[in-house]
């Protein structure tokens, strides 16, 4: 390890130590948040990977630890879509009619639009990256063969620690299936109605909605450890996806150098990343240079951000995963922003 790499590593270790973590009490009631973000182990903490692509200088803090990705895993979906398009298996200009059965809750804008919108596959890719649209993600997952096929591709591409655990519908379904395994047959429209308290959206009744919510409330009153064990017993994924900071960095480098996709596809993907509308308190906050990045978050637990900072001396890959956070969530996001500033200052001093 070079002297400069050692210096940057020490700086990153100091920044990582500033994050506040929390360890939930497994004997406490599960609660609503924990039902939607169950953990197999706690706390995961903070991991960082940095690479200056011009010089090859690297620095890492727990970069080979597996973290929960939240929406960062959507970058893998995007790369796979562009690969299939490059190979002629996917038409980026194909228009897909979005119906109520395609909608899931959470981040994004498609769920607010009138039914019958017909975005192109390219539009869906943009929405998935720029506003982390969950409905767009599930539509694109279907185009790449689903979660299983995506994971096969990830393994074949050398991403041994990266995988997607479930699609967004299954993630939304989790509390209801834990409450009663028969709820696995709920449709997207019904799950959306439940999550938003709107029975008319799915053509159901308020009585039906209330009865299922009572089941979930009963489950949430049970100890968290007991609910976690129930999820494991039923083989239900306890996260959305997993990844190491180093593998996230490799993925970003493959985009910047156009080794995973064609030059044209890489340029489109870099453009989408630079139009990111989320995570303004993270990597880009204290950096005056352009940043292309993809966030993944679940307040108050996780605040992740991976991206490329385009400094004058060349692009810098930065991947930060902060899981199981405590304290004020926005302050933890600011810490990611400070990591971006520390990295840029270090690199620019050497140039």
mmCIF file of C-alpha atoms in Angstrom:
data_model
loop_
_atom_site.group_PDB
_atom_site.id
_atom_site.type_symbol
_atom_site.label_atom_id
_atom_site.label_comp_id
_atom_site.label_asym_id
_atom_site.label_seq_id
_atom_site.Cartn_x
_atom_site.Cartn_y
_atom_site.Cartn_z
ATOM 1 C CA UNK A 1 0.000 0.000 0.000
ATOM 2 C CA UNK A 2 1.448 3.378 -1.016
ATOM 3 C CA UNK A 3 1.888 6.236 1.441
ATOM 4 C CA UNK A 4 -0.844 8.238 -0.280
ATOM 5 C CA UNK A 5 -3.236 5.278 -0.263
ATOM 6 C CA UNK A 6 -2.525 4.766 3.429
ATOM 7 C CA UNK A 7 -3.268 8.444 4.058
ATOM 8 C CA UNK A 8 -6.606 8.302 2.237
ATOM 9 C CA UNK A 9 -7.535 5.081 4.016
ATOM 10 C CA UNK A 10 -6.882 6.728 7.386
ATOM 11 C CA UNK A 11 -9.015 9.697 6.389
ATOM 12 C CA UNK A 12 -11.860 7.410 5.308
ATOM 13 C CA UNK A 13 -11.607 5.370 8.500
ATOM 14 C CA UNK A 14 -11.941 8.568 10.510
ATOM 15 C CA UNK A 15 -15.033 9.571 8.536
ATOM 16 C CA UNK A 16 -16.589 6.105 8.859
ATOM 17 C CA UNK A 17 -16.132 6.245 12.633
ATOM 18 C CA UNK A 18 -18.332 9.362 12.795
ATOM 19 C CA UNK A 19 -21.503 7.527 11.744
ATOM 20 C CA UNK A 20 -24.008 6.658 14.459
ATOM 21 C CA UNK A 21 -25.247 3.062 14.447
ATOM 22 C CA UNK A 22 -28.073 1.429 16.311
ATOM 23 C CA UNK A 23 -28.734 -2.147 17.339
ATOM 24 C CA UNK A 24 -32.450 -2.918 17.785
ATOM 25 C CA UNK A 25 -33.626 -4.957 20.725
ATOM 26 C CA UNK A 26 -34.845 -8.314 19.383
ATOM 27 C CA UNK A 27 -37.245 -8.588 22.307
ATOM 28 C CA UNK A 28 -38.989 -5.333 21.369
ATOM 29 C CA UNK A 29 -42.163 -5.353 19.254
ATOM 30 C CA UNK A 30 -41.418 -5.645 15.559
ATOM 31 C CA UNK A 31 -43.170 -2.430 14.558
ATOM 32 C CA UNK A 32 -43.981 -1.253 11.058
ATOM 33 C CA UNK A 33 -40.481 -0.142 9.987
ATOM 34 C CA UNK A 34 -38.805 -3.368 11.085
ATOM 35 C CA UNK A 35 -41.399 -5.449 9.251
ATOM 36 C CA UNK A 36 -40.357 -3.764 6.033
ATOM 37 C CA UNK A 37 -36.616 -3.956 6.697
ATOM 38 C CA UNK A 38 -35.852 -7.107 8.672
ATOM 39 C CA UNK A 39 -32.189 -7.847 9.366
ATOM 40 C CA UNK A 40 -30.359 -11.143 9.601
ATOM 41 C CA UNK A 41 -27.615 -9.472 11.622
ATOM 42 C CA UNK A 42 -26.948 -6.046 13.144
ATOM 43 C CA UNK A 43 -25.269 -3.695 12.873
ATOM 44 C CA UNK A 44 -23.708 -3.878 9.424
ATOM 45 C CA UNK A 45 -22.120 -0.455 9.774
ATOM 46 C CA UNK A 46 -20.193 1.469 7.114
ATOM 47 C CA UNK A 47 -18.130 0.356 4.113
ATOM 48 C CA UNK A 48 -16.256 2.538 1.615
ATOM 49 C CA UNK A 49 -14.408 1.899 -1.627
ATOM 50 C CA UNK A 50 -12.568 4.569 -3.656
ATOM 51 C CA UNK A 51 -10.633 4.337 -6.914
ATOM 52 C CA UNK A 52 -9.072 7.143 -8.913
ATOM 53 C CA UNK A 53 -9.487 5.724 -12.399
ATOM 54 C CA UNK A 54 -6.656 7.708 -14.012
ATOM 55 C CA UNK A 55 -3.941 6.586 -11.599
ATOM 56 C CA UNK A 56 -5.520 3.376 -10.317
ATOM 57 C CA UNK A 57 -5.069 4.503 -6.702
ATOM 58 C CA UNK A 58 -7.489 2.688 -4.380
ATOM 59 C CA UNK A 59 -8.530 3.034 -0.766
ATOM 60 C CA UNK A 60 -10.982 0.900 1.156
ATOM 61 C CA UNK A 61 -12.699 0.589 4.507
ATOM 62 C CA UNK A 62 -14.549 -2.709 5.004
ATOM 63 C CA UNK A 63 -14.887 -2.789 1.214
ATOM 64 C CA UNK A 64 -15.415 -6.559 1.058
ATOM 65 C CA UNK A 65 -18.177 -6.686 3.673
ATOM 66 C CA UNK A 66 -21.631 -7.479 2.269
ATOM 67 C CA UNK A 67 -24.116 -4.652 2.814
ATOM 68 C CA UNK A 68 -27.797 -4.253 2.080
ATOM 69 C CA UNK A 69 -28.131 -2.250 -1.100
ATOM 70 C CA UNK A 70 -31.654 -0.896 -1.040
ATOM 71 C CA UNK A 71 -32.096 0.784 -4.464
ATOM 72 C CA UNK A 72 -28.386 0.731 -5.379
ATOM 73 C CA UNK A 73 -29.038 -2.752 -6.835
ATOM 74 C CA UNK A 74 -31.088 -1.080 -9.580
ATOM 75 C CA UNK A 75 -27.820 -0.135 -11.259
ATOM 76 C CA UNK A 76 -27.261 -3.825 -12.014
ATOM 77 C CA UNK A 77 -30.701 -3.990 -13.639
ATOM 78 C CA UNK A 78 -29.812 -0.996 -15.808
ATOM 79 C CA UNK A 79 -26.497 -2.467 -16.956
ATOM 80 C CA UNK A 80 -28.147 -5.769 -17.855
ATOM 81 C CA UNK A 81 -30.861 -3.980 -19.851
ATOM 82 C CA UNK A 82 -28.269 -2.083 -21.863
ATOM 83 C CA UNK A 83 -26.283 -5.278 -22.447
ATOM 84 C CA UNK A 84 -29.360 -7.013 -23.846
ATOM 85 C CA UNK A 85 -30.078 -3.967 -25.997
ATOM 86 C CA UNK A 86 -26.506 -4.002 -27.336
ATOM 87 C CA UNK A 87 -26.953 -7.675 -28.235
ATOM 88 C CA UNK A 88 -30.268 -7.053 -29.985
ATOM 89 C CA UNK A 89 -32.443 -8.829 -27.418
ATOM 90 C CA UNK A 90 -34.103 -5.697 -26.042
ATOM 91 C CA UNK A 91 -35.496 -2.712 -27.902
ATOM 92 C CA UNK A 92 -34.944 0.481 -25.917
ATOM 93 C CA UNK A 93 -37.553 2.249 -28.044
ATOM 94 C CA UNK A 94 -40.283 -0.327 -27.350
ATOM 95 C CA UNK A 95 -43.288 1.287 -25.695
ATOM 96 C CA UNK A 96 -44.777 -0.432 -22.671
ATOM 97 C CA UNK A 97 -48.316 0.352 -21.553
ATOM 98 C CA UNK A 98 -48.399 0.858 -17.796
ATOM 99 C CA UNK A 99 -51.542 -0.445 -16.103
ATOM 100 C CA UNK A 100 -52.616 -0.625 -12.496
ATOM 101 C CA UNK A 101 -51.303 -4.181 -12.291
ATOM 102 C CA UNK A 102 -47.801 -2.818 -12.973
ATOM 103 C CA UNK A 103 -47.758 -0.352 -10.087
ATOM 104 C CA UNK A 104 -45.945 -0.840 -6.795
ATOM 105 C CA UNK A 105 -45.492 1.562 -3.902
ATOM 106 C CA UNK A 106 -42.438 3.422 -2.683
ATOM 107 C CA UNK A 107 -40.155 5.689 -4.666
ATOM 108 C CA UNK A 108 -40.862 6.928 -8.164
ATOM 109 C CA UNK A 109 -43.478 8.808 -10.157
ATOM 110 C CA UNK A 110 -45.207 6.264 -12.418
ATOM 111 C CA UNK A 111 -47.746 5.467 -9.719
ATOM 112 C CA UNK A 112 -48.966 9.070 -9.812
ATOM 113 C CA UNK A 113 -49.635 9.111 -13.553
ATOM 114 C CA UNK A 114 -52.848 8.248 -15.314
ATOM 115 C CA UNK A 115 -53.269 4.617 -16.295
ATOM 116 C CA UNK A 116 -52.343 3.878 -19.899
ATOM 117 C CA UNK A 117 -49.076 5.806 -20.071
ATOM 118 C CA UNK A 118 -46.747 4.236 -22.670
ATOM 119 C CA UNK A 119 -43.123 5.046 -21.843
ATOM 120 C CA UNK A 120 -40.294 3.480 -23.798
ATOM 121 C CA UNK A 121 -37.890 1.013 -22.207
ATOM 122 C CA UNK A 122 -35.336 3.836 -22.299
ATOM 123 C CA UNK A 123 -37.785 6.071 -20.398
ATOM 124 C CA UNK A 124 -38.196 3.380 -17.756
ATOM 125 C CA UNK A 125 -34.426 3.092 -17.407
ATOM 126 C CA UNK A 126 -34.172 6.834 -16.908
ATOM 127 C CA UNK A 127 -36.961 6.791 -14.309
ATOM 128 C CA UNK A 128 -35.335 3.869 -12.464
ATOM 129 C CA UNK A 129 -32.027 5.715 -12.166
ATOM 130 C CA UNK A 130 -33.035 9.375 -11.890
ATOM 131 C CA UNK A 131 -35.931 9.009 -9.413
ATOM 132 C CA UNK A 132 -35.389 5.351 -8.418
ATOM 133 C CA UNK A 133 -38.848 4.426 -9.692
ATOM 134 C CA UNK A 134 -39.959 1.102 -8.203
ATOM 135 C CA UNK A 135 -42.682 0.387 -10.768
ATOM 136 C CA UNK A 136 -40.200 0.995 -13.600
ATOM 137 C CA UNK A 137 -37.780 -1.374 -11.880
ATOM 138 C CA UNK A 138 -40.238 -4.270 -11.794
ATOM 139 C CA UNK A 139 -41.195 -3.668 -15.434
ATOM 140 C CA UNK A 140 -37.523 -3.759 -16.427
ATOM 141 C CA UNK A 141 -36.816 -6.807 -14.283
ATOM 142 C CA UNK A 142 -39.421 -8.669 -16.295
ATOM 143 C CA UNK A 143 -37.526 -7.700 -19.471
ATOM 144 C CA UNK A 144 -34.261 -9.219 -18.184
ATOM 145 C CA UNK A 145 -35.875 -12.477 -17.063
ATOM 146 C CA UNK A 146 -36.629 -11.652 -13.446
ATOM 147 C CA UNK A 147 -34.586 -11.759 -10.254
ATOM 148 C CA UNK A 148 -33.237 -15.283 -10.815
ATOM 149 C CA UNK A 149 -31.885 -14.537 -14.290
ATOM 150 C CA UNK A 150 -30.367 -11.270 -13.098
ATOM 151 C CA UNK A 151 -28.513 -13.118 -10.345
ATOM 152 C CA UNK A 152 -27.243 -15.726 -12.808
ATOM 153 C CA UNK A 153 -25.832 -12.914 -14.938
ATOM 154 C CA UNK A 154 -24.264 -11.207 -11.905
ATOM 155 C CA UNK A 155 -22.491 -14.415 -10.883
ATOM 156 C CA UNK A 156 -21.315 -15.075 -14.447
ATOM 157 C CA UNK A 157 -19.960 -11.514 -14.594
ATOM 158 C CA UNK A 158 -17.802 -12.069 -11.517
ATOM 159 C CA UNK A 159 -20.010 -10.296 -8.987
ATOM 160 C CA UNK A 160 -19.888 -13.093 -6.450
ATOM 161 C CA UNK A 161 -21.206 -11.045 -3.527
ATOM 162 C CA UNK A 162 -23.870 -9.060 -5.392
ATOM 163 C CA UNK A 163 -27.408 -10.307 -5.790
ATOM 164 C CA UNK A 164 -30.977 -9.086 -5.908
ATOM 165 C CA UNK A 165 -33.142 -10.753 -3.277
ATOM 166 C CA UNK A 166 -36.619 -9.915 -4.525
ATOM 167 C CA UNK A 167 -38.598 -7.601 -6.759
ATOM 168 C CA UNK A 168 -40.541 -4.628 -5.447
ATOM 169 C CA UNK A 169 -43.872 -6.437 -5.362
ATOM 170 C CA UNK A 170 -42.427 -9.139 -3.108
ATOM 171 C CA UNK A 171 -40.858 -6.479 -0.891
ATOM 172 C CA UNK A 172 -44.237 -4.772 -0.555
ATOM 173 C CA UNK A 173 -45.882 -8.127 0.131
ATOM 174 C CA UNK A 174 -43.553 -9.063 2.990
ATOM 175 C CA UNK A 175 -45.588 -7.790 5.975
ATOM 176 C CA UNK A 176 -48.786 -9.330 4.615
ATOM 177 C CA UNK A 177 -47.270 -12.727 3.814
ATOM 178 C CA UNK A 178 -45.647 -12.816 7.244
ATOM 179 C CA UNK A 179 -49.051 -12.149 8.773
ATOM 180 C CA UNK A 180 -50.674 -14.950 6.732
ATOM 181 C CA UNK A 181 -48.945 -17.062 4.061
ATOM 182 C CA UNK A 182 -52.164 -17.055 2.009
ATOM 183 C CA UNK A 183 -51.606 -13.357 1.299
ATOM 184 C CA UNK A 184 -48.870 -14.332 -1.169
ATOM 185 C CA UNK A 185 -51.664 -14.371 -3.776
ATOM 186 C CA UNK A 186 -52.455 -10.666 -3.304
ATOM 187 C CA UNK A 187 -52.270 -8.730 -6.572
ATOM 188 C CA UNK A 188 -50.184 -5.609 -7.116
ATOM 189 C CA UNK A 189 -53.362 -3.533 -7.069
ATOM 190 C CA UNK A 190 -54.429 -5.026 -3.738
ATOM 191 C CA UNK A 191 -51.003 -4.507 -2.175
ATOM 192 C CA UNK A 192 -50.960 -0.940 -3.429
ATOM 193 C CA UNK A 193 -54.435 -0.372 -1.966
ATOM 194 C CA UNK A 194 -53.281 -1.762 1.387
ATOM 195 C CA UNK A 195 -50.101 0.302 1.500
ATOM 196 C CA UNK A 196 -51.978 3.475 0.610
ATOM 197 C CA UNK A 197 -55.218 2.886 2.506
ATOM 198 C CA UNK A 198 -57.296 3.204 -0.666
ATOM 199 C CA UNK A 199 -59.640 0.217 -1.197
ATOM 200 C CA UNK A 200 -61.236 1.765 -4.286
ATOM 201 C CA UNK A 201 -57.899 1.661 -6.084
ATOM 202 C CA UNK A 202 -58.114 -2.150 -6.217
ATOM 203 C CA UNK A 203 -61.891 -2.457 -6.263
ATOM 204 C CA UNK A 204 -61.946 -3.783 -2.704
ATOM 205 C CA UNK A 205 -63.819 -2.697 0.410
ATOM 206 C CA UNK A 206 -62.710 -0.846 3.506
ATOM 207 C CA UNK A 207 -63.729 -3.878 5.598
ATOM 208 C CA UNK A 208 -61.366 -6.097 3.599
ATOM 209 C CA UNK A 209 -58.528 -3.610 3.960
ATOM 210 C CA UNK A 210 -59.120 -3.207 7.702
ATOM 211 C CA UNK A 211 -59.162 -6.961 8.316
ATOM 212 C CA UNK A 212 -55.745 -7.472 6.723
ATOM 213 C CA UNK A 213 -54.281 -4.443 8.452
ATOM 214 C CA UNK A 214 -55.422 -5.901 11.793
ATOM 215 C CA UNK A 215 -53.458 -9.060 10.963
ATOM 216 C CA UNK A 216 -50.345 -7.023 10.227
ATOM 217 C CA UNK A 217 -50.814 -4.978 13.401
ATOM 218 C CA UNK A 218 -50.994 -8.212 15.384
ATOM 219 C CA UNK A 219 -47.772 -9.397 13.777
ATOM 220 C CA UNK A 220 -46.063 -6.069 14.487
ATOM 221 C CA UNK A 221 -46.858 -6.504 18.196
ATOM 222 C CA UNK A 222 -44.690 -9.646 18.322
ATOM 223 C CA UNK A 223 -40.965 -9.475 19.245
ATOM 224 C CA UNK A 224 -38.709 -8.570 16.337
ATOM 225 C CA UNK A 225 -36.576 -11.692 16.786
ATOM 226 C CA UNK A 226 -39.672 -13.860 16.566
ATOM 227 C CA UNK A 227 -40.821 -12.153 13.365
ATOM 228 C CA UNK A 228 -37.348 -12.485 11.855
ATOM 229 C CA UNK A 229 -37.344 -16.203 12.645
ATOM 230 C CA UNK A 230 -40.761 -16.524 11.012
ATOM 231 C CA UNK A 231 -39.443 -14.888 7.839
ATOM 232 C CA UNK A 232 -36.461 -17.246 7.723
ATOM 233 C CA UNK A 233 -38.697 -20.257 8.371
ATOM 234 C CA UNK A 234 -40.876 -19.320 5.391
ATOM 235 C CA UNK A 235 -37.875 -18.590 3.182
ATOM 236 C CA UNK A 236 -38.779 -14.923 2.755
ATOM 237 C CA UNK A 237 -35.907 -12.583 1.768
ATOM 238 C CA UNK A 238 -34.879 -10.205 4.529
ATOM 239 C CA UNK A 239 -33.473 -7.559 2.216
ATOM 240 C CA UNK A 240 -33.883 -6.073 -1.275
ATOM 241 C CA UNK A 241 -30.363 -6.809 -2.426
ATOM 242 C CA UNK A 242 -26.783 -7.173 -1.287
ATOM 243 C CA UNK A 243 -23.427 -5.909 -2.532
ATOM 244 C CA UNK A 244 -19.931 -5.073 -1.337
ATOM 245 C CA UNK A 245 -18.470 -1.580 -1.810
ATOM 246 C CA UNK A 246 -15.670 -3.046 -3.932
ATOM 247 C CA UNK A 247 -18.086 -4.798 -6.309
ATOM 248 C CA UNK A 248 -20.133 -1.602 -6.525
ATOM 249 C CA UNK A 249 -16.943 0.185 -7.524
ATOM 250 C CA UNK A 250 -16.225 -2.411 -10.203
ATOM 251 C CA UNK A 251 -19.710 -1.914 -11.586
ATOM 252 C CA UNK A 252 -19.232 1.847 -11.797
ATOM 253 C CA UNK A 253 -15.826 1.432 -13.428
ATOM 254 C CA UNK A 254 -17.350 -0.860 -16.053
ATOM 255 C CA UNK A 255 -19.755 1.948 -16.954
ATOM 256 C CA UNK A 256 -17.116 4.665 -17.064
ATOM 257 C CA UNK A 257 -14.778 2.562 -19.223
ATOM 258 C CA UNK A 258 -17.604 1.013 -21.291
ATOM 259 C CA UNK A 259 -16.381 -2.520 -20.635
ATOM 260 C CA UNK A 260 -19.783 -3.919 -19.668
ATOM 261 C CA UNK A 261 -21.801 -2.225 -22.406
ATOM 262 C CA UNK A 262 -21.192 -0.404 -25.685
ATOM 263 C CA UNK A 263 -19.827 3.135 -25.781
ATOM 264 C CA UNK A 264 -23.282 4.464 -26.724
ATOM 265 C CA UNK A 265 -25.028 2.585 -23.917
ATOM 266 C CA UNK A 266 -22.374 3.599 -21.393
ATOM 267 C CA UNK A 267 -22.803 7.251 -22.407
ATOM 268 C CA UNK A 268 -26.591 7.019 -21.912
ATOM 269 C CA UNK A 269 -26.178 5.397 -18.527
ATOM 270 C CA UNK A 270 -23.593 7.929 -17.388
ATOM 271 C CA UNK A 271 -25.958 10.674 -18.507
ATOM 272 C CA UNK A 272 -28.792 9.268 -16.415
ATOM 273 C CA UNK A 273 -26.543 8.944 -13.368
ATOM 274 C CA UNK A 274 -25.509 12.590 -13.716
ATOM 275 C CA UNK A 275 -29.190 13.621 -13.751
ATOM 276 C CA UNK A 276 -29.798 11.975 -10.362
ATOM 277 C CA UNK A 277 -32.636 13.738 -8.501
ATOM 278 C CA UNK A 278 -32.215 11.990 -5.144
ATOM 279 C CA UNK A 279 -29.526 12.006 -2.464
ATOM 280 C CA UNK A 280 -28.607 15.665 -2.779
ATOM 281 C CA UNK A 281 -27.162 15.527 0.756
ATOM 282 C CA UNK A 282 -24.811 12.685 -0.163
ATOM 283 C CA UNK A 283 -21.796 12.374 -2.494
ATOM 284 C CA UNK A 284 -22.541 15.502 -4.518
ATOM 285 C CA UNK A 285 -23.358 17.804 -1.610
ATOM 286 C CA UNK A 286 -19.946 19.356 -0.935
ATOM 287 C CA UNK A 287 -18.342 18.701 -4.334
ATOM 288 C CA UNK A 288 -18.283 21.369 -7.032
ATOM 289 C CA UNK A 289 -17.490 18.869 -9.801
ATOM 290 C CA UNK A 290 -20.084 16.838 -11.746
ATOM 291 C CA UNK A 291 -21.196 13.644 -10.029
ATOM 292 C CA UNK A 292 -23.076 10.702 -11.501
ATOM 293 C CA UNK A 293 -24.519 8.506 -8.774
ATOM 294 C CA UNK A 294 -27.176 6.036 -7.655
ATOM 295 C CA UNK A 295 -28.639 6.158 -4.175
ATOM 296 C CA UNK A 296 -30.219 3.504 -2.023
ATOM 297 C CA UNK A 297 -31.963 4.365 1.196
ATOM 298 C CA UNK A 298 -34.429 3.263 3.800
ATOM 299 C CA UNK A 299 -34.865 5.867 6.544
ATOM 300 C CA UNK A 300 -33.942 5.670 9.320
ATOM 301 C CA UNK A 301 -31.773 2.591 8.739
ATOM 302 C CA UNK A 302 -29.809 2.863 5.495
ATOM 303 C CA UNK A 303 -28.216 5.656 3.455
ATOM 304 C CA UNK A 304 -26.120 4.351 0.540
ATOM 305 C CA UNK A 305 -24.612 6.183 -2.399
ATOM 306 C CA UNK A 306 -22.303 4.983 -5.159
ATOM 307 C CA UNK A 307 -21.052 7.197 -7.942
ATOM 308 C CA UNK A 308 -18.376 8.731 -10.115
ATOM 309 C CA UNK A 309 -16.962 12.151 -9.262
ATOM 310 C CA UNK A 310 -15.580 13.882 -12.341
ATOM 311 C CA UNK A 311 -12.659 15.780 -10.842
ATOM 312 C CA UNK A 312 -10.200 17.763 -13.002
ATOM 313 C CA UNK A 313 -7.563 15.056 -12.526
ATOM 314 C CA UNK A 314 -9.908 12.323 -13.753
ATOM 315 C CA UNK A 315 -12.969 10.313 -12.683
ATOM 316 C CA UNK A 316 -13.094 8.948 -9.147
ATOM 317 C CA UNK A 317 -15.266 5.988 -8.235
ATOM 318 C CA UNK A 318 -16.731 6.237 -4.723
ATOM 319 C CA UNK A 319 -19.023 3.674 -3.082
ATOM 320 C CA UNK A 320 -20.405 4.285 0.414
ATOM 321 C CA UNK A 321 -22.749 1.886 2.201
ATOM 322 C CA UNK A 322 -24.070 2.970 5.602
ATOM 323 C CA UNK A 323 -26.463 0.426 7.114
ATOM 324 C CA UNK A 324 -28.233 0.283 10.482
ATOM 325 C CA UNK A 325 -27.962 3.968 11.211
ATOM 326 C CA UNK A 326 -28.974 5.803 14.352
ATOM 327 C CA UNK A 327 -29.278 9.466 15.207
ATOM 328 C CA UNK A 328 -30.661 12.068 12.817
ATOM 329 C CA UNK A 329 -30.917 10.525 9.351
ATOM 330 C CA UNK A 330 -30.098 13.750 7.492
ATOM 331 C CA UNK A 331 -26.916 14.142 9.518
ATOM 332 C CA UNK A 332 -25.845 10.652 8.469
ATOM 333 C CA UNK A 333 -26.463 11.621 4.829
ATOM 334 C CA UNK A 334 -24.265 14.681 5.370
ATOM 335 C CA UNK A 335 -21.464 12.374 6.485
ATOM 336 C CA UNK A 336 -21.574 10.700 3.075
ATOM 337 C CA UNK A 337 -21.283 14.156 1.538
ATOM 338 C CA UNK A 338 -18.193 14.826 3.646
ATOM 339 C CA UNK A 339 -16.632 11.590 2.404
ATOM 340 C CA UNK A 340 -17.033 12.875 -1.150
ATOM 341 C CA UNK A 341 -15.284 16.112 -0.168
ATOM 342 C CA UNK A 342 -12.444 14.291 1.613
ATOM 343 C CA UNK A 343 -11.828 12.094 -1.439
ATOM 344 C CA UNK A 344 -11.763 15.038 -3.858
ATOM 345 C CA UNK A 345 -9.453 17.083 -1.621
ATOM 346 C CA UNK A 346 -7.050 14.154 -1.331
ATOM 347 C CA UNK A 347 -6.950 13.515 -5.088
ATOM 348 C CA UNK A 348 -6.642 17.171 -6.071
ATOM 349 C CA UNK A 349 -3.736 17.772 -3.660
ATOM 350 C CA UNK A 350 -1.809 15.136 -5.612
ATOM 351 C CA UNK A 351 -2.583 16.537 -9.048
#
